[in-house]
Coordinates of C-alpha atoms in Angstrom, one line a residue:
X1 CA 0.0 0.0 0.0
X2 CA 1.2 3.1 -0.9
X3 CA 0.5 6.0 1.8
X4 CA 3.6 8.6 1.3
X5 CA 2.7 12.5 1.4
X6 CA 4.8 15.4 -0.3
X7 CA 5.2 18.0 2.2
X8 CA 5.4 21.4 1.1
X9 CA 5.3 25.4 2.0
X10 CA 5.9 26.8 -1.2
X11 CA 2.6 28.9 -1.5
X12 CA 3.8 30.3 -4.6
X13 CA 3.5 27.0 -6.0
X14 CA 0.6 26.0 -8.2
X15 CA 0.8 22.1 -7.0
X16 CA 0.8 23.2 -2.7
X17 CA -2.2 23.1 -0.8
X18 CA -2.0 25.4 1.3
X19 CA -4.3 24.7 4.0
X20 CA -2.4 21.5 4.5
X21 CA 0.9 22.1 2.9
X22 CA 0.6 19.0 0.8
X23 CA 1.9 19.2 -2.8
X24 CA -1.0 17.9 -5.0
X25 CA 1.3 15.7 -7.4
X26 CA 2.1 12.2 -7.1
X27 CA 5.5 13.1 -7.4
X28 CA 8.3 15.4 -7.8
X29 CA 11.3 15.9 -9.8
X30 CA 14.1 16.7 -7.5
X31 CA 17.2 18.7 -9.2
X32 CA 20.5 19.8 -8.4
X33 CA 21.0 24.3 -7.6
X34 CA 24.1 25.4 -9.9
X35 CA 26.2 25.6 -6.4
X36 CA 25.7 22.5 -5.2
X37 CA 28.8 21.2 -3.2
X38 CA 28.4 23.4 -0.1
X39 CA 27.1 20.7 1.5
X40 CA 23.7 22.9 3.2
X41 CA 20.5 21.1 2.2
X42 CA 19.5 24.2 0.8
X43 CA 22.3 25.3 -2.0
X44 CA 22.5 21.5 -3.0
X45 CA 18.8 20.6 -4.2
X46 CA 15.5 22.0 -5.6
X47 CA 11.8 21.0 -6.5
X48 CA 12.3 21.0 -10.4
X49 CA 8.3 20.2 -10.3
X50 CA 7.9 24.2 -8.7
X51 CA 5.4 26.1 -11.1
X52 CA 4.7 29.9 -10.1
X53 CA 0.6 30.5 -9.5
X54 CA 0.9 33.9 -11.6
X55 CA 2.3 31.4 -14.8

């Protein structure tokens, strides 16, 4: 049984929900950030599913 939740609080994004900050797709596309050996979670990876509400 499959039961996993994406987690999210990226309002901008058109997949969050944001009454429960769950992202609405099945699943994402995680990329690397240009600077990505700094080894903070942050500069290293990005949701490359993100798509802006105002698109």
């Amino acid at each position: 049984m499959d039961n996993k939740n994406i987690k999210c609080n990226v309002s901008s994004c058109e997949f969050n929900n944001c009454s429960n900050e769950l992202c609405k797709l099945k699943q994402i596309e995680v990329k690397a950030c240009a600077n990505n050996s700094s080894g903070i979670a942050s500069d290293e990876s990005m949701c490359g599913s993100y798509k802006c509400k105002c698109n």
